[in-house]
Tab-separated table of C-alpha atoms in Angstrom:
chain	number	residue	atom	x	y	z
A	32	MET	CA	39.406	14.453	10.286
A	33	PRO	CA	36.504	12.782	11.828
A	34	ALA	CA	37.007	9.982	14.653
A	35	ILE	CA	35.322	6.592	12.806
A	36	ARG	CA	34.945	3.369	13.630
A	37	PHE	CA	36.088	-0.005	11.438
A	38	THR	CA	32.197	-2.340	11.167
A	39	ALA	CA	31.438	-5.528	9.190
A	40	ARG	CA	30.506	-3.241	6.493
A	41	GLY	CA	33.662	-0.832	6.011
A	42	ALA	CA	34.068	2.673	7.968
A	43	VAL	CA	31.305	4.936	9.111
A	44	THR	CA	32.521	8.140	10.364
A	45	LEU	CA	30.980	8.397	14.095
A	46	PRO	CA	27.568	10.290	14.653
A	47	ASP	CA	27.526	13.958	16.531
A	48	THR	CA	24.066	12.206	17.467
A	49	LEU	CA	22.771	10.866	19.964
A	50	GLN	CA	18.677	8.548	19.666
A	51	VAL	CA	18.044	7.021	23.506
A	52	ALA	CA	14.403	5.372	22.801
A	53	VAL	CA	13.508	5.743	26.521
A	54	GLY	CA	9.853	4.093	26.876
A	55	THR	CA	9.144	0.628	25.632
A	56	THR	CA	5.647	1.673	23.418
A	57	PHE	CA	6.291	2.436	19.556
A	58	ALA	CA	6.569	-1.346	19.444
A	59	ALA	CA	4.735	-0.939	15.922
A	60	ARG	CA	7.979	1.000	15.063
A	61	LEU	CA	10.975	-0.828	16.090
A	62	PRO	CA	13.497	-2.052	13.239
A	63	VAL	CA	14.233	-5.552	13.287
A	64	GLY	CA	16.335	-6.664	15.915
A	65	VAL	CA	15.964	-4.643	18.077
A	66	ALA	CA	14.450	-6.522	20.776
A	67	GLN	CA	11.118	-5.046	22.350
A	68	PRO	CA	12.393	-3.514	25.633
A	69	ASP	CA	10.751	-4.668	29.480
A	70	ARG	CA	11.181	-1.609	30.641
A	71	GLU	CA	11.982	2.502	30.510
A	72	LEU	CA	15.235	2.909	31.055
A	73	THR	CA	15.475	5.174	33.996
A	74	LEU	CA	16.167	9.070	34.562
A	75	ASP	CA	19.595	8.315	36.201
A	76	GLU	CA	20.855	5.538	32.989
A	77	LEU	CA	19.753	8.211	30.869
A	78	GLU	CA	21.831	11.161	31.806
A	79	ALA	CA	24.483	8.105	32.651
A	80	ASN	CA	24.594	8.107	28.643
A	81	VAL	CA	24.360	11.110	27.795
A	82	ARG	CA	27.531	12.663	29.693
A	83	HIS	CA	28.519	9.196	27.905
A	84	PHE	CA	28.082	10.510	24.742
A	85	THR	CA	29.637	13.943	25.631
A	86	ARG	CA	32.595	13.715	27.232
A	87	GLY	CA	34.156	12.592	23.703
A	88	GLY	CA	38.143	11.622	23.080
A	89	PRO	CA	40.476	10.848	21.475
A	90	ARG	CA	38.930	8.490	19.387
A	91	SER	CA	35.491	9.658	20.491
A	92	ARG	CA	33.612	12.080	18.987
A	93	PRO	CA	31.443	14.137	21.308
A	94	VAL	CA	27.497	13.776	20.489
A	95	THR	CA	25.402	18.326	20.719
A	96	ARG	CA	22.211	16.111	19.190
A	97	LEU	CA	19.535	14.396	21.445
A	98	VAL	CA	16.688	12.168	19.705
A	99	LEU	CA	14.547	10.431	22.846
A	100	SER	CA	11.863	8.125	21.386
A	101	ALA	CA	8.831	6.578	23.157
A	102	VAL	CA	8.799	9.563	24.988
A	103	GLY	CA	4.861	10.223	25.512
A	104	ALA	CA	3.006	13.177	27.405
A	105	GLY	CA	4.132	14.129	30.994
A	106	HIS	CA	6.755	11.226	30.894
A	107	PRO	CA	9.952	12.740	33.901
A	108	VAL	CA	12.711	13.337	30.931
A	109	LEU	CA	10.733	15.687	30.041
A	110	ASP	CA	11.139	17.945	32.925
A	111	GLY	CA	15.148	16.444	33.067
A	112	ILE	CA	15.871	18.154	29.695
A	113	GLY	CA	17.545	21.265	31.004
A	114	SER	CA	19.922	19.204	32.774
A	115	LEU	CA	20.954	17.334	29.952
A	116	ARG	CA	21.212	20.249	27.527
A	117	ARG	CA	24.156	21.011	31.142
A	118	LEU	CA	26.332	18.111	29.755
A	119	GLY	CA	26.591	19.724	26.086
A	120	ILE	CA	22.914	18.859	23.760
A	121	ASP	CA	22.288	21.797	21.577
A	122	ARG	CA	19.099	20.881	19.594
A	123	VAL	CA	16.574	18.120	21.007
A	124	VAL	CA	13.959	16.219	19.095
A	125	VAL	CA	11.423	14.233	21.257
A	126	HIS	CA	9.982	11.548	19.188
A	127	THR	CA	5.836	10.729	20.034
A	128	ASP	CA	2.738	9.975	19.176
A	129	PRO	CA	0.077	12.707	17.538
A	130	ALA	CA	-1.819	12.940	21.099
A	131	SER	CA	1.095	14.250	22.890
A	132	ALA	CA	2.924	16.186	20.603
A	133	GLU	CA	1.424	19.138	22.377
A	134	ALA	CA	3.001	18.303	25.861
A	135	CYS	CA	6.037	17.346	24.480
A	136	ALA	CA	6.999	20.463	22.773
A	137	ALA	CA	7.654	23.767	24.752
A	138	ALA	CA	10.239	21.608	26.496
A	139	VAL	CA	12.253	20.435	23.113
A	140	ASP	CA	13.683	21.999	19.173
A	141	HIS	CA	11.544	20.024	17.790
A	142	VAL	CA	9.601	17.252	17.637
A	143	ALA	CA	8.421	14.306	15.545
A	144	VAL	CA	4.789	12.462	15.131
A	145	PHE	CA	3.301	9.414	12.035
A	146	VAL	CA	0.844	10.348	11.033
A	147	ARG	CA	-1.024	7.561	8.483
A	148	ALA	CA	-4.637	9.142	8.301
A	149	PRO	CA	-6.288	12.848	8.433
A	150	GLN	CA	-7.654	12.124	11.650
A	151	ASP	CA	-4.370	11.019	13.516
A	152	LEU	CA	-3.102	15.076	12.833
A	153	GLU	CA	-5.853	17.339	14.092
A	154	PRO	CA	-4.105	17.045	17.562
A	155	LEU	CA	-1.099	18.923	16.031
A	156	GLU	CA	-2.989	22.103	15.259
A	157	ARG	CA	-0.642	23.953	18.124
A	158	VAL	CA	1.868	22.014	18.467
A	159	ASP	CA	4.694	24.980	16.851
A	160	ARG	CA	8.327	22.993	15.725
A	161	LEU	CA	6.687	20.162	13.815
A	162	GLY	CA	8.206	17.468	11.391
A	163	VAL	CA	5.647	14.687	10.244
A	164	THR	CA	6.813	11.441	8.970
A	165	VAL	CA	3.955	9.870	6.347
A	166	PRO	CA	5.364	6.346	6.124
A	167	LEU	CA	4.786	4.783	2.244
A	168	GLU	CA	2.610	1.985	3.522
A	169	GLU	CA	0.287	-0.603	2.222
A	170	GLU	CA	-2.752	1.315	3.540
A	171	VAL	CA	-1.405	4.522	3.352
A	172	LEU	CA	-1.305	4.815	-0.045
A	173	PRO	CA	-4.536	5.085	-1.170
A	174	ARG	CA	-5.862	8.131	0.734
A	175	LEU	CA	-2.054	9.964	0.610
A	176	GLY	CA	-3.356	12.776	-1.481
A	177	SER	CA	-6.983	13.485	0.962
A	178	LEU	CA	-3.829	12.958	3.575
A	179	LEU	CA	-0.905	15.256	2.188
A	180	SER	CA	-4.159	17.714	1.673
A	181	SER	CA	-4.556	17.936	5.792
A	182	VAL	CA	-0.639	18.431	6.268
A	183	ARG	CA	-0.554	20.848	3.918
A	184	ALA	CA	-3.047	23.181	6.047
A	185	LEU	CA	-0.938	21.947	9.040
A	186	ARG	CA	2.700	24.319	8.156
A	187	PRO	CA	4.679	21.560	9.729
A	188	GLN	CA	9.034	22.655	9.341
A	189	ARG	CA	9.392	19.464	8.042
A	190	VAL	CA	7.954	16.928	6.414
A	191	VAL	CA	8.818	12.888	5.395
A	192	LEU	CA	8.038	10.758	3.109
A	193	ALA	CA	9.095	7.865	3.868
A	194	TRP	CA	9.173	4.539	2.112
A	195	PRO	CA	9.387	1.932	5.635
A	196	PHE	CA	12.165	0.343	6.778
A	197	PRO	CA	11.960	-2.820	7.709
A	198	VAL	CA	10.530	-2.605	11.128
A	199	GLU	CA	9.318	-6.268	13.298
A	200	GLY	CA	5.928	-7.619	12.912
A	201	ARG	CA	4.778	-5.467	9.865
A	202	SER	CA	4.438	-6.241	6.212
A	203	PRO	CA	7.300	-5.303	3.401
A	204	PRO	CA	5.962	-1.650	1.991
A	205	PRO	CA	4.733	-1.581	-1.294
A	206	PRO	CA	6.855	-2.155	-4.453
A	207	ALA	CA	8.551	1.460	-5.700
A	208	GLU	CA	6.700	1.989	-8.557
A	209	GLU	CA	3.648	1.624	-6.804
A	210	VAL	CA	5.485	4.441	-4.772
A	211	ILE	CA	5.838	6.579	-7.674
A	212	ARG	CA	2.299	6.325	-8.460
A	213	ALA	CA	0.445	7.857	-5.253
A	214	ILE	CA	2.906	10.413	-5.001
A	215	GLU	CA	2.551	11.845	-9.184
A	216	GLY	CA	-0.700	11.870	-8.313
A	217	CYS	CA	0.011	14.679	-5.333
A	218	GLY	CA	2.605	16.852	-7.943
A	219	THR	CA	0.170	19.714	-6.381
A	220	LEU	CA	0.125	19.409	-2.917
A	221	LEU	CA	3.664	18.645	-2.433
A	222	ALA	CA	4.477	22.520	-4.439
A	223	GLY	CA	6.329	24.410	-1.445
A	224	LEU	CA	6.215	21.700	1.194
A	225	SER	CA	9.131	21.646	2.820
A	226	PHE	CA	9.645	17.868	1.954
A	227	THR	CA	11.974	15.283	2.109
A	228	VAL	CA	11.443	10.909	0.411
A	229	LYS	CA	13.071	8.891	2.540
A	230	GLY	CA	14.332	5.347	2.066
A	231	LEU	CA	14.793	5.129	-1.673
A	232	PRO	CA	16.690	6.354	-4.331
A	233	PRO	CA	16.846	8.823	-6.880
A	234	CYS	CA	17.364	6.594	-9.808
A	235	VAL	CA	14.986	4.312	-8.125
A	236	LEU	CA	13.008	7.417	-7.480
A	237	ALA	CA	13.506	9.437	-11.311
A	238	PRO	CA	10.178	9.580	-13.067
A	239	LEU	CA	9.224	11.899	-10.677
A	240	ARG	CA	11.822	14.025	-11.422
A	241	ARG	CA	9.310	15.973	-13.909
A	242	GLY	CA	6.877	17.566	-11.606
A	243	ILE	CA	9.147	17.739	-8.852
A	244	PRO	CA	12.763	18.992	-10.759
A	245	ASP	CA	15.141	19.503	-7.144
A	246	LEU	CA	14.080	15.906	-6.517
A	247	ALA	CA	18.359	15.367	-6.317
A	248	GLU	CA	18.106	17.824	-3.258
A	249	ARG	CA	15.271	16.156	-1.835
A	250	THR	CA	16.540	12.732	-0.899
A	251	GLY	CA	19.970	12.188	0.863
A	252	ARG	CA	21.064	9.477	3.424
A	253	THR	CA	20.165	8.490	5.979
A	254	THR	CA	21.672	10.761	9.288
A	255	ASN	CA	23.260	7.815	11.022
A	256	ARG	CA	23.672	8.070	15.719
A	257	TRP	CA	24.261	6.192	18.341
A	258	TYR	CA	21.696	4.326	19.652
A	259	VAL	CA	20.941	3.551	23.075
A	260	ASP	CA	18.118	1.713	24.149
A	261	VAL	CA	17.491	-0.497	28.154
A	262	GLU	CA	19.940	-3.724	26.376
A	263	HIS	CA	22.369	-1.091	24.669
A	264	GLN	CA	24.555	1.694	27.021
A	265	LEU	CA	27.598	2.964	27.538
A	266	ASP	CA	30.059	0.910	25.403
A	267	ARG	CA	27.648	-0.853	24.197
A	268	ALA	CA	25.637	1.310	21.562
A	269	LEU	CA	24.470	0.739	18.399
A	270	LEU	CA	25.546	2.558	15.384
A	271	PHE	CA	22.251	3.091	13.435
A	272	VAL	CA	24.187	2.014	10.167
A	273	PRO	CA	25.599	-0.480	10.401
A	274	ASP	CA	23.827	-2.264	13.660
A	275	VAL	CA	20.340	-0.721	13.954
A	276	VAL	CA	19.538	0.188	9.671
A	277	ARG	CA	21.822	-2.049	7.349
A	278	PHE	CA	21.861	-1.246	3.148
A	279	ALA	CA	22.940	-2.563	-0.178
A	280	LYS	CA	23.434	-0.648	-3.332
A	281	ALA	CA	24.208	-2.201	-7.142
A	282	ASP	CA	27.180	-2.290	-8.258
A	283	THR	CA	27.003	-0.387	-11.117
A	284	CYS	CA	26.537	2.372	-8.207
A	285	ARG	CA	29.931	2.592	-7.886
A	286	PHE	CA	29.426	4.663	-11.227
A	287	CYS	CA	26.411	6.823	-10.244
A	288	GLU	CA	27.576	10.592	-10.213
A	289	ILE	CA	26.332	11.164	-6.615
A	290	ASP	CA	26.771	7.283	-5.251
A	291	PRO	CA	28.673	9.001	-2.143
A	292	ARG	CA	25.576	10.447	-0.542
A	293	CYS	CA	22.512	8.028	-1.727
A	294	ASP	CA	22.864	4.632	1.080
A	295	GLY	CA	21.442	3.056	-1.423
A	296	VAL	CA	18.179	0.888	-0.339
A	297	ALA	CA	17.397	-1.736	2.466
A	298	ASP	CA	19.566	-4.691	2.818
A	299	ALA	CA	16.105	-6.375	3.522
A	300	TRP	CA	14.043	-4.930	0.644
A	301	TRP	CA	16.430	-5.578	-2.173
A	302	ARG	CA	16.961	-9.278	-1.284
A	303	LEU	CA	12.988	-9.399	-1.904
A	304	GLY	CA	13.208	-6.950	-5.495
A	305	LEU	CA	11.084	-4.833	-3.991
A	306	ALA	CA	12.685	-1.195	-5.373
A	307	GLY	CA	13.232	-2.702	-9.106
A	308	ALA	CA	16.379	-1.573	-10.503
A	309	LEU	CA	19.921	0.658	-9.542
A	310	LEU	CA	21.080	2.424	-12.172
A	311	PRO	CA	23.590	4.795	-11.510
A	312	LEU	CA	22.836	8.065	-12.421
A	313	ARG	CA	24.984	10.539	-14.966
A	314	GLU	CA	26.378	14.333	-15.042
A	315	GLY	CA	23.276	16.188	-16.134
A	316	GLU	CA	20.336	13.555	-15.023
A	317	VAL	CA	20.637	14.796	-11.455
A	318	SER	CA	18.988	17.740	-10.441
């Protein structure tokens, strides 16, 4: 039986992934409620946290996957990946900026970047094992088609169209209906891409089923993980869900065919009404 932790939001299965915010950059991607770090995590601190979470125990689950955030080209942590693997890590992902992606790629299994304009993709042409996240933000939607055209040319391993989580200092995302219209206009560009849509549930995205028959397979729950930064280390680490990001659902969601594998909507956006109505899907309505 998987190890679980009881939280104020209910029981949570303990994750097998650890995310560590190493640097002080990427302030524009810090979830609301997570303080901007005032210094970098040291290499000794990083190793101590990885050792702590790979150890396991009767009430814990050893992690095997590591996500390193805010790591740029030439960062010393890239030279220490081998020692982290020897502690029991079998997959390492780096979240970085496009300009640093190529330098980071050689040391890790996968590199993930955010792109908001076609020019963001120029440094990525020689990067293997690449994941591209396109944030479905107000300023991105008008150029979504040209951006996805450039993404197709890159042929990344994975593309995520992400209706954003609440992020410190950034405006709320556009309403769901605007996002759906923008994606509908890009159907041919998405064909053949390995892509997922995050942040909006299948019931809200239902109009897209005409062009994306396997829509339900291209959505899913947020991968939970332990979250470590300078202020939250070892036993003080956070669970990404629900400590960092919280989701909300309608009361009627319990009648939905896919309720067990759906997050719902980020709580802040649900309270603002940005997602619209959440309507239960029934058998036969799920692709």
